[in-house]
Tab-separated table of C-alpha atoms in Angstrom:
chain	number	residue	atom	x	y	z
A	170	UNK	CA	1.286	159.927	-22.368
A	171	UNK	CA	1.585	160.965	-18.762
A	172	UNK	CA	2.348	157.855	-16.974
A	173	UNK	CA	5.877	157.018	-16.723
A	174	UNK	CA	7.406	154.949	-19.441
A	175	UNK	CA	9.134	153.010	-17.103
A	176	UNK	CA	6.127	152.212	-14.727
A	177	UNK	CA	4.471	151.420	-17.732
A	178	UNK	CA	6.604	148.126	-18.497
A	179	UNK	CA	7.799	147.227	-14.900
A	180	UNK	CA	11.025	147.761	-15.185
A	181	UNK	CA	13.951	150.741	-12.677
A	182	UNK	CA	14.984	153.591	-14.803
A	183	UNK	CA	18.733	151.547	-14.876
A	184	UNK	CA	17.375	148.839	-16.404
A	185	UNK	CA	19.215	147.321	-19.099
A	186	UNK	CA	18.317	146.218	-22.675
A	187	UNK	CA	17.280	142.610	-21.644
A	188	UNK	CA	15.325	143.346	-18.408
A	189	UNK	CA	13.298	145.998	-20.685
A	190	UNK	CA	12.655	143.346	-23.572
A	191	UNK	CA	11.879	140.614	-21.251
A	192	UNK	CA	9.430	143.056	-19.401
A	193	UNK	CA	7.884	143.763	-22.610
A	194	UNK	CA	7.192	140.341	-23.699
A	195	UNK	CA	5.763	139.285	-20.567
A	196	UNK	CA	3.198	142.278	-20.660
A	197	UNK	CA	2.505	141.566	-24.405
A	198	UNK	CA	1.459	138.086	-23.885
A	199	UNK	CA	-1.162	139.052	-21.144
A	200	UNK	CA	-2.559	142.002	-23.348
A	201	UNK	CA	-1.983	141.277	-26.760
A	202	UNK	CA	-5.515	141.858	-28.599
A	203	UNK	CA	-5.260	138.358	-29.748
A	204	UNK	CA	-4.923	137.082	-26.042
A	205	UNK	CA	-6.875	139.728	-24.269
A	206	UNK	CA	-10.056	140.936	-26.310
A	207	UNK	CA	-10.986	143.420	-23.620
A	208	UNK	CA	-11.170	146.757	-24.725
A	209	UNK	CA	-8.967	148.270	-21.468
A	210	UNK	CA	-6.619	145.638	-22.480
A	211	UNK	CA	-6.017	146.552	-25.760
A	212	UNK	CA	-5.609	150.451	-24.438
A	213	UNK	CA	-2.807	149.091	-22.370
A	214	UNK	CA	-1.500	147.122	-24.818
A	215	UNK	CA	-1.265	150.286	-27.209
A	216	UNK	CA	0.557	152.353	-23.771
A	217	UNK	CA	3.188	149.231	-23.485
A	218	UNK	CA	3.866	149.478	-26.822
A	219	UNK	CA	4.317	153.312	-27.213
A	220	UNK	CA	6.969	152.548	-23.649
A	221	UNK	CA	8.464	149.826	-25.378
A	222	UNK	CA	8.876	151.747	-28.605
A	223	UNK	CA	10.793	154.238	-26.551
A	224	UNK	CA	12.533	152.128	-24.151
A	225	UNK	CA	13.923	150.360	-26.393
A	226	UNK	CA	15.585	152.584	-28.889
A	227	UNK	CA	18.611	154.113	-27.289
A	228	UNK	CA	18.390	157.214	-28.906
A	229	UNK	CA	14.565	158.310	-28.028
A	230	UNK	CA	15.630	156.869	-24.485
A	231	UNK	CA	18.185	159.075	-23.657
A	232	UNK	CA	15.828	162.143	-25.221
A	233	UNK	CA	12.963	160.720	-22.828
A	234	UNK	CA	15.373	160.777	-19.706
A	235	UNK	CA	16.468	164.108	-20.509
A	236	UNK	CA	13.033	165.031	-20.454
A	237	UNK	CA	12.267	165.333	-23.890
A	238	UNK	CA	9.058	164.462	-26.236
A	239	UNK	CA	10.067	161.414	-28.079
A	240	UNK	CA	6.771	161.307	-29.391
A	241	UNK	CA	7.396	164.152	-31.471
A	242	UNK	CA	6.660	162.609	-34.802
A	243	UNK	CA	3.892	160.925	-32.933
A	244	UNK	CA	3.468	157.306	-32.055
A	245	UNK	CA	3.738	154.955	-35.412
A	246	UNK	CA	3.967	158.201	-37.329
A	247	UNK	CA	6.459	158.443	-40.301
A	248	UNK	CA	9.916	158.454	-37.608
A	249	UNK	CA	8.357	155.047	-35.488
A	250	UNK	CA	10.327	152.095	-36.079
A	251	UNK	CA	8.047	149.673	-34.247
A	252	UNK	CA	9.037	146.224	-35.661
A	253	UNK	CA	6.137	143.297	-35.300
A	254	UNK	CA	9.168	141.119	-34.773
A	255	UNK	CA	8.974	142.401	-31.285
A	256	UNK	CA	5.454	141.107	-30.786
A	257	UNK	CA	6.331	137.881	-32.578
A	258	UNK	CA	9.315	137.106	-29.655
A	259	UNK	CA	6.805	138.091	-26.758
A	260	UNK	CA	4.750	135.210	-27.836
A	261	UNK	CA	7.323	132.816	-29.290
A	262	UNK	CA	10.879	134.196	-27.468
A	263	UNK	CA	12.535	134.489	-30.724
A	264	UNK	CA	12.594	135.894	-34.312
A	265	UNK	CA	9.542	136.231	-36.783
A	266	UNK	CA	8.794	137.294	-39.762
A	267	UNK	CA	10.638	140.738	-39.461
A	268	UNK	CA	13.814	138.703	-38.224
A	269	UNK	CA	16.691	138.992	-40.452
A	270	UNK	CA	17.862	135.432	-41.560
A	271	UNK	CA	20.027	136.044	-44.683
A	272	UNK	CA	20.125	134.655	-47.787
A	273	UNK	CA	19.568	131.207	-48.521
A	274	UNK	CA	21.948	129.102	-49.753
A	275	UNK	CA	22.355	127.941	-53.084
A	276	UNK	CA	23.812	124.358	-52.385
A	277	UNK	CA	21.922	122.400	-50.602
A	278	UNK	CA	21.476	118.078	-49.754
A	279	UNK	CA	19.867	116.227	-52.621
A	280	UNK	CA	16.626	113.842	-52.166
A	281	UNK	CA	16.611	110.302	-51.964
A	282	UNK	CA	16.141	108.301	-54.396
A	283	UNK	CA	13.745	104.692	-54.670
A	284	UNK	CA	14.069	101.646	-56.699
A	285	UNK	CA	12.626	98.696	-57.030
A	286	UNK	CA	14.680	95.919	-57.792
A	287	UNK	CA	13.031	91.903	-58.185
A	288	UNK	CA	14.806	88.933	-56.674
A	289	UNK	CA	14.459	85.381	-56.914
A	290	UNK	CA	13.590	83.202	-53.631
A	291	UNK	CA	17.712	81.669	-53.403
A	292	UNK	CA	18.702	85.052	-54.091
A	293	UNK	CA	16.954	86.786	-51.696
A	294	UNK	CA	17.498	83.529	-49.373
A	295	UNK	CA	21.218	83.070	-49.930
A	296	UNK	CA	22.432	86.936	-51.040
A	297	UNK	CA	23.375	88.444	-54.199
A	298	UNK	CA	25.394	91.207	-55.532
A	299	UNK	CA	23.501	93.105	-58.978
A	300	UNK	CA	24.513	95.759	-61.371
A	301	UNK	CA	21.978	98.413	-61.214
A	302	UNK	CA	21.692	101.085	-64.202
A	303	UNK	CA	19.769	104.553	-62.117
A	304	UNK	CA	18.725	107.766	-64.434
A	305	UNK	CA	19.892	109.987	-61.933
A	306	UNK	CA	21.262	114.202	-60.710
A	307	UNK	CA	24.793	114.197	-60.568
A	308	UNK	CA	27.055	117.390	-60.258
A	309	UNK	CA	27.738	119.097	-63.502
A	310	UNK	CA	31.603	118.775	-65.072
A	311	UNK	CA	31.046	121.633	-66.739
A	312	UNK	CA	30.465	124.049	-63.988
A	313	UNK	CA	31.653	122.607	-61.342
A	314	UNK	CA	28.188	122.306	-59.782
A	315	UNK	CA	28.452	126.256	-59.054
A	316	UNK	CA	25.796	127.280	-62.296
A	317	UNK	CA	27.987	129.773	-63.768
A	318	UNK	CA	29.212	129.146	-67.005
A	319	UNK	CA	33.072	128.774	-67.061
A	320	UNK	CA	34.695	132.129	-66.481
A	321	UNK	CA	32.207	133.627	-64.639
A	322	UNK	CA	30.758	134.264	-61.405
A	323	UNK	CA	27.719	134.981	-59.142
A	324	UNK	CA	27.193	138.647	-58.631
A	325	UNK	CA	25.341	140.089	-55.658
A	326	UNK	CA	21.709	140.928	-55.604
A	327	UNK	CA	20.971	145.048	-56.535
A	328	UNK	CA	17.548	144.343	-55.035
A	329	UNK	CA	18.442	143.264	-51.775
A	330	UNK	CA	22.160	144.230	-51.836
A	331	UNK	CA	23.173	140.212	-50.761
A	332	UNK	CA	20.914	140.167	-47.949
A	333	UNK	CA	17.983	137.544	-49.982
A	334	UNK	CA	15.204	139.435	-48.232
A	335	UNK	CA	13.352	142.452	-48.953
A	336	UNK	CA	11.576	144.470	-45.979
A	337	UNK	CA	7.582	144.706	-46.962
A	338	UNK	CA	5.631	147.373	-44.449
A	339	UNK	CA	2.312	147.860	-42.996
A	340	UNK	CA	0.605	150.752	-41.058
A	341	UNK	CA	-1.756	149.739	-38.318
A	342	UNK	CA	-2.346	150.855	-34.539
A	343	UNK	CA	0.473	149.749	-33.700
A	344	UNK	CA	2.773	151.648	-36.037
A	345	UNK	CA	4.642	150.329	-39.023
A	346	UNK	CA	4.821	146.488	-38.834
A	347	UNK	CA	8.094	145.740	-40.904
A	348	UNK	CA	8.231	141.687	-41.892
A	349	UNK	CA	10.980	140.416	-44.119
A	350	UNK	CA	10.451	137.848	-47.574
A	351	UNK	CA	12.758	136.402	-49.994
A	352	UNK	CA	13.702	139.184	-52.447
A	353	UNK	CA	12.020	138.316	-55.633
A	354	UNK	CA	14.737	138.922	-57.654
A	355	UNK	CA	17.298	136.353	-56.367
A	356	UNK	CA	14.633	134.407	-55.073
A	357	UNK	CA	16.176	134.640	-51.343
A	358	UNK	CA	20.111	133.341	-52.530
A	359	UNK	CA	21.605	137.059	-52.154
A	360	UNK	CA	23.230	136.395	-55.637
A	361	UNK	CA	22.566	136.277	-59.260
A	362	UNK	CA	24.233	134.260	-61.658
A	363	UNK	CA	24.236	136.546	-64.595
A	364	UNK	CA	25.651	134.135	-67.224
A	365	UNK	CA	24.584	130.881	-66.371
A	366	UNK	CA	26.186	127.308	-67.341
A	367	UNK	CA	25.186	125.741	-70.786
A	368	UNK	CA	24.974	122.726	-69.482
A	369	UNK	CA	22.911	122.948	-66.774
A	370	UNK	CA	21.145	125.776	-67.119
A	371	UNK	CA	22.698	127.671	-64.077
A	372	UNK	CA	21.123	124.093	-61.404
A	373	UNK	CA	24.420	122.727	-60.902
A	374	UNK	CA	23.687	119.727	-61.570
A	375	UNK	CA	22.272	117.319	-64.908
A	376	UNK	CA	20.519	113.898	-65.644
A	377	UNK	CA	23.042	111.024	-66.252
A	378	UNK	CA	22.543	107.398	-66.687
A	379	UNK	CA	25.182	105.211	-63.723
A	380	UNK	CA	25.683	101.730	-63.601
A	381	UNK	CA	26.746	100.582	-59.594
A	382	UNK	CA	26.819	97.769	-57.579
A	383	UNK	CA	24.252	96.791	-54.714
A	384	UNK	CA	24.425	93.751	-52.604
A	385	UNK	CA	21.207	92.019	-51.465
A	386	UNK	CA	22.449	90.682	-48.140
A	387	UNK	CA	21.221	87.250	-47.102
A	388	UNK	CA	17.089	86.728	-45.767
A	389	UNK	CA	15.778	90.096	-47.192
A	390	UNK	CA	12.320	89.792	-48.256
A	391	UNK	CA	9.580	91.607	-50.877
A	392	UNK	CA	9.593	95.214	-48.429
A	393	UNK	CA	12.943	95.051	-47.466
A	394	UNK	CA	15.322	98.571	-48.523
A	395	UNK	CA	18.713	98.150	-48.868
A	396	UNK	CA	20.697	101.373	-47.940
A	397	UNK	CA	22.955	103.232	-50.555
A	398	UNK	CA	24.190	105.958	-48.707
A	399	UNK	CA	25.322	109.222	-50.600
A	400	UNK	CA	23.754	107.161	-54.148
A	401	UNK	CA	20.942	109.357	-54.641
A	402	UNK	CA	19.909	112.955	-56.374
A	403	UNK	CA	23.054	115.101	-56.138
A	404	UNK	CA	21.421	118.321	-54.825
A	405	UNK	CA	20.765	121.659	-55.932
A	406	UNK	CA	23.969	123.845	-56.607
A	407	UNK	CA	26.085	120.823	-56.703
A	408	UNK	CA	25.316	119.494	-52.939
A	409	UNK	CA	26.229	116.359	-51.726
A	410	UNK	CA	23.514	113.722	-52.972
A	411	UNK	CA	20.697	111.850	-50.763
A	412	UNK	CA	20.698	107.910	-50.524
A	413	UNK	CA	19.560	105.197	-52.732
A	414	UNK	CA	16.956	102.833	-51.573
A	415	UNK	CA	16.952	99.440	-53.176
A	416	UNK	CA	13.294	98.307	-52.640
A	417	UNK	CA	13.090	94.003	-52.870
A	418	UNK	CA	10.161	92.299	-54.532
A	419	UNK	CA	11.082	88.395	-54.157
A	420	UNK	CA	9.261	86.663	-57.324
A	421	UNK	CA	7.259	83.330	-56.572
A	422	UNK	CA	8.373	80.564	-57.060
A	423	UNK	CA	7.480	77.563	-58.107
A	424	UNK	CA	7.891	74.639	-55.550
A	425	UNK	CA	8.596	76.658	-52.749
A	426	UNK	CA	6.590	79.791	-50.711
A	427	UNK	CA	7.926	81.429	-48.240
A	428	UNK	CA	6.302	82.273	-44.433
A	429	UNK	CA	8.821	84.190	-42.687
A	430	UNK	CA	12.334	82.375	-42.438
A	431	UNK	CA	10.045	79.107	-43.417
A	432	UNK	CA	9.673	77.129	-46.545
A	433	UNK	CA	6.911	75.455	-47.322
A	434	UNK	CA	6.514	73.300	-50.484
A	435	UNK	CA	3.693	69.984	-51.182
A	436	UNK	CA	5.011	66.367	-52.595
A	437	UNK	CA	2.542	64.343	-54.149
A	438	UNK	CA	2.570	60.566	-53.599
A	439	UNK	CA	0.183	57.849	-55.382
A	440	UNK	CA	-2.045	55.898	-52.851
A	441	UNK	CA	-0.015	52.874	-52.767
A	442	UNK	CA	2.943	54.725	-51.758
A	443	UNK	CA	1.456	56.355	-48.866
A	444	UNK	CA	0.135	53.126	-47.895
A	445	UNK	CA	3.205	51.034	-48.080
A	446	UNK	CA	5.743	53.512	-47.803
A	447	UNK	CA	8.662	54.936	-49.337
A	448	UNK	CA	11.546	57.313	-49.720
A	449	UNK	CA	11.767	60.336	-51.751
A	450	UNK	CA	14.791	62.565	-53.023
A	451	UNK	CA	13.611	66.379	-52.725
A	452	UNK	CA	15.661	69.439	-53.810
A	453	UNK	CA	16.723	71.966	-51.437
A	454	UNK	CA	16.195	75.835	-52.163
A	455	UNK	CA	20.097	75.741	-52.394
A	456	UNK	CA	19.738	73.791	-55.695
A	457	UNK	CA	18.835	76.840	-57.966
A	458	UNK	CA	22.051	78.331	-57.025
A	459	UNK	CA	24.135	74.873	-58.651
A	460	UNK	CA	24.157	76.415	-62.044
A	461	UNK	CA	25.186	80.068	-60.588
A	462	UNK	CA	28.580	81.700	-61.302
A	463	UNK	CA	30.897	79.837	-58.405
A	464	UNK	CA	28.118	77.584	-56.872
A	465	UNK	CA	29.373	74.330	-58.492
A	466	UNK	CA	31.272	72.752	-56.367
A	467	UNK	CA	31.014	74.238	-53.508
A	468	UNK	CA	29.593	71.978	-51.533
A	469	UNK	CA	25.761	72.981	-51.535
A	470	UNK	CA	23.720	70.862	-50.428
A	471	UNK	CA	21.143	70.215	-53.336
A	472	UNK	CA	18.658	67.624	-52.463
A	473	UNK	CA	17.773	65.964	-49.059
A	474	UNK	CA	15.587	62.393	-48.442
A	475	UNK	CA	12.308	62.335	-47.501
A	476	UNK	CA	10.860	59.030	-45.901
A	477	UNK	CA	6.956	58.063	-46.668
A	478	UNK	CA	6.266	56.024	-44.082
A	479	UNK	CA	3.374	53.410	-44.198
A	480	UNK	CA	0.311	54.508	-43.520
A	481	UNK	CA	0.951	58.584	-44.153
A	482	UNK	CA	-2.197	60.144	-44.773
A	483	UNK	CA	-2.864	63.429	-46.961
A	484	UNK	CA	-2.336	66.417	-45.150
A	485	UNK	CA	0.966	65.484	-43.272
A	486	UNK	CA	3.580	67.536	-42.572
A	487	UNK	CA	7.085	66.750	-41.980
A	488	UNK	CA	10.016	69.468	-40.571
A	489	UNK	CA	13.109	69.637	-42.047
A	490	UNK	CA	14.990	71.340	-39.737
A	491	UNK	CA	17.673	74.198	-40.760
A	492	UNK	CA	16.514	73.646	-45.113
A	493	UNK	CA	14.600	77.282	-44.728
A	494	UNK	CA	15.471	81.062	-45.521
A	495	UNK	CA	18.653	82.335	-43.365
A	496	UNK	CA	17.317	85.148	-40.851
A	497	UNK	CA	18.368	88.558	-41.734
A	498	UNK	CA	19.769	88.481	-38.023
A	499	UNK	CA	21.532	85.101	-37.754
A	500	UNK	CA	20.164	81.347	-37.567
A	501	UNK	CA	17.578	79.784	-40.556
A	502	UNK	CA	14.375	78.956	-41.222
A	503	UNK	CA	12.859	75.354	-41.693
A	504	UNK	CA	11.485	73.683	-44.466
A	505	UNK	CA	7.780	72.131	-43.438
A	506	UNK	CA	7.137	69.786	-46.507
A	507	UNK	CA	3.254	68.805	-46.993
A	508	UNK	CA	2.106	65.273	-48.605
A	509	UNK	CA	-0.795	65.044	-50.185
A	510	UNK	CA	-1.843	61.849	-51.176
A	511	UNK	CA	-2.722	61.111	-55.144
A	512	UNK	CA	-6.527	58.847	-55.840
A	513	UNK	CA	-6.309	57.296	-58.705
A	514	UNK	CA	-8.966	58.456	-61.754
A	515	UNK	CA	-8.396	56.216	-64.438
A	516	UNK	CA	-7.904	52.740	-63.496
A	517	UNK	CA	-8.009	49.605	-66.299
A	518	UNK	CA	-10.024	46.329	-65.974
A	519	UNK	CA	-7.303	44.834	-64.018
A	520	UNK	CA	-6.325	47.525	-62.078
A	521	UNK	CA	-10.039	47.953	-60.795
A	522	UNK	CA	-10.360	44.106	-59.895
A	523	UNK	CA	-7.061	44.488	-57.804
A	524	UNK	CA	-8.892	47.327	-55.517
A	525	UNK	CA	-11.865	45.625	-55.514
A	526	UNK	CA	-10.397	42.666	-53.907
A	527	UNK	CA	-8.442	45.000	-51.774
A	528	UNK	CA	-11.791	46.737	-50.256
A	529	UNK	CA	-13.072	43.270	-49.934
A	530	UNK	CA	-9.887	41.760	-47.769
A	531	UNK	CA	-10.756	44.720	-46.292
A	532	UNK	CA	-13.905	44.287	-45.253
A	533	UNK	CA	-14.753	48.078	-47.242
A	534	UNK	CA	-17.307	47.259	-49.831
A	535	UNK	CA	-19.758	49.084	-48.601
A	536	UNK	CA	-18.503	51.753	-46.475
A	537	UNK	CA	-20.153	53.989	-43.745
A	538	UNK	CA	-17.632	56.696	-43.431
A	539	UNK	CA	-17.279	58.808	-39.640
A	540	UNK	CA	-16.918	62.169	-39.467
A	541	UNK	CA	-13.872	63.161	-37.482
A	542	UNK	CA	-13.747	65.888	-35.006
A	543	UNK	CA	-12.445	69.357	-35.783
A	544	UNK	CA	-8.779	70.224	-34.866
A	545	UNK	CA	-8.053	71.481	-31.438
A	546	UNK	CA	-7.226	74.504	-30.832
A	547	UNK	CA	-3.265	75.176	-29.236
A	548	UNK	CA	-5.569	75.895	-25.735
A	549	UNK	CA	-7.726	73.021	-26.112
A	550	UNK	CA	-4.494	71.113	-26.593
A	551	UNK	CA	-2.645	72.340	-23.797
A	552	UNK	CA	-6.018	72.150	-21.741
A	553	UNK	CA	-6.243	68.136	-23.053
A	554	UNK	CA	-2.390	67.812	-21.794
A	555	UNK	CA	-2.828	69.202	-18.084
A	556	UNK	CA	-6.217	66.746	-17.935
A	557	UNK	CA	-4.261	64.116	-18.778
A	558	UNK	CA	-1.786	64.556	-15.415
């Protein structure tokens, strides 16, 4: 090569380690084959290289500046130590494949763990505290959580002397390309455990049944995951465990449904109640809790009155205001009871004369029916309200 190595990258003859590197990566990610497909490219590409090659190695730099050959053994020939990790940081400004990164360690953070775990409505309304029984990883007693049976020891690799990587390399134009894997022998940990635990079978850790406590905090609904931190798979080695996720399902139930932090629930009423009126006792979600552990007593309120009044036709609602689920956040839902209105089916002699003179007092032998017009809209309402201003 007669053009100066130092021309060649860019760089004074003074220049230190870092100017030459830097000079090198910049030139490789304008020439690089995979960049630059031109032929001249790749012909300069080869010439930065062979500089860099030189440049960079202290020892075939000082023989260069003394005026030596230093490609005596020829470029990528059997003494060229051309690593591809060099090309790799031109294009990515930092370690590659041939990058040493040491072995891997053997302990490491468990996964998390899921359950599912079903609630009733006033339990997931109201809050509850359950005993849950999780197959789970925990650390091994026996070793420790280390995998070597008691009395023994992990012994460095022979294959890879501790380092967990084995060098693997390729001849091409550019040289030898040197890239670094997990030795196969250790499997990239550096060690072996030559006698491993009984117990465990050199993991660290082994399946066990635990029984712990979760509480279901108040308005949590089927979707909601409760947090266990640190309650999950104890990891490999004997590494601190992931987290427990408690996942909710709330069962139906059967007078009330839930919409939101809103209760909905339907009270049938015979005809002649909803025409004369009346008053109804209704129990409140908090009444399933009366026969729980502590509720007697305590003041709950169980049941609430609900006035008919005269006239109420099927379909209407009435609020209850602060009778709903409790928000997750503060504050509580409202309970939006529905009436629907019961017709009669099976009426006796006398019971059918009565409505028949009923229909005649009022005047409804025979009749005609309207047809009522469909429900506004919330604009058509609001548009209704400004017309009426």
């Amino acid at each position: 090569m007669s053009q100066d190595l130092y021309d060649l990258l860019g760089v004074a003859r003074d220049a230190d380690a870092d100017a030459i590197k830097k000079a090198y990566r910049r030139l490789a990610r304008q020439l690089h084959p995979d960049v630059n497909p031109d032929p001249e490219a790749q012909e300069q590409f080869k010439q930065v290289s062979a500089a860099y090659e030189v440049l960079s190695d202290p020892q075939k730099r000082a023989a260069y500046d003394r005026g030596g050959d230093p490609f005596a053994g020829g470029f990528g020939g059997q003494g060229a130590g051309f690593s591809f990790t060099d090309i790799m940081d031109a294009f990515f400004g930092g370690s590659a494949g041939g990058a040493t990164r040491g072995p891997r360690p053997r302990t490491r953070r468990g996964q998390d763990a899921l359950i599912r775990l079903e609630v009733d409505l006033a339990e997931a309304a109201f809050g509850v505290s359950r005993e849950l029984k999780v197959d789970t990883a925990m650390r091994c007693t026996t070793c420790g959580g280390d995998g070597a049976a008691p009395g023994s020891e992990p012994v460095a690799c022979e294959t890879c002397h501790g380092q967990g990587e084995v060098a693997h390399v390729q001849r091409s134009f550019l040289g030898e390309i040197r890239t670094l894997r997990p030795c196969p022998a250790c499997r990239g940990f550096g060690t072996i455990i030559p006698d491993p635990c009984r117990e465990c079978a050199g993991d660290g850790r082994v399946r066990s049944r635990r029984t712990l406590t979760v509480k279901i905090p108040a308005g949590v609904d089927t979707g909601t995951r409760v947090q266990l931190s640190e309650q999950g798979e104890v990891g490999p080695g004997g590494g601190p465990p992931g987290d427990l996720y408690v996942e909710i399902h709330v069962a139906p139930h059967p007078t009330f449904t839930r919409h939101g932090n809103d209760l909905h629930c339907v009270v049938a009423v015979p005809m002649t109640a909803a025409a004369l009126g009346t008053s109804l006792t209704l129990p409140t979600l908090e009444a399933d809790l009366a026969g729980a552990d502590g509720a007697a007593g305590s003041g709950l309120e169980t049941s609430f009155a609900l006035d008919i009044p005269p006239g109420t036709q099927s379909g209407t609602e009435t609020v209850v205001r602060g009778h709903g689920v409790p928000g997750l956040r503060g504050g509580r839902g409202d309970l939006i009871v529905t009436v629907s209105v019961e017709t009669p089916t099976r009426l006796d002699e006398r019971q059918e004369q009565l409505l028949r003179e009923l229909a005649q007092a009022r005047d409804e032998e025979q009749p005609t029916g309207h047809v009522k017009p469909a429900q506004k809209s919330v604009f058509g309402r609001l548009r209704d309200a400004f017309n009426q201003h």
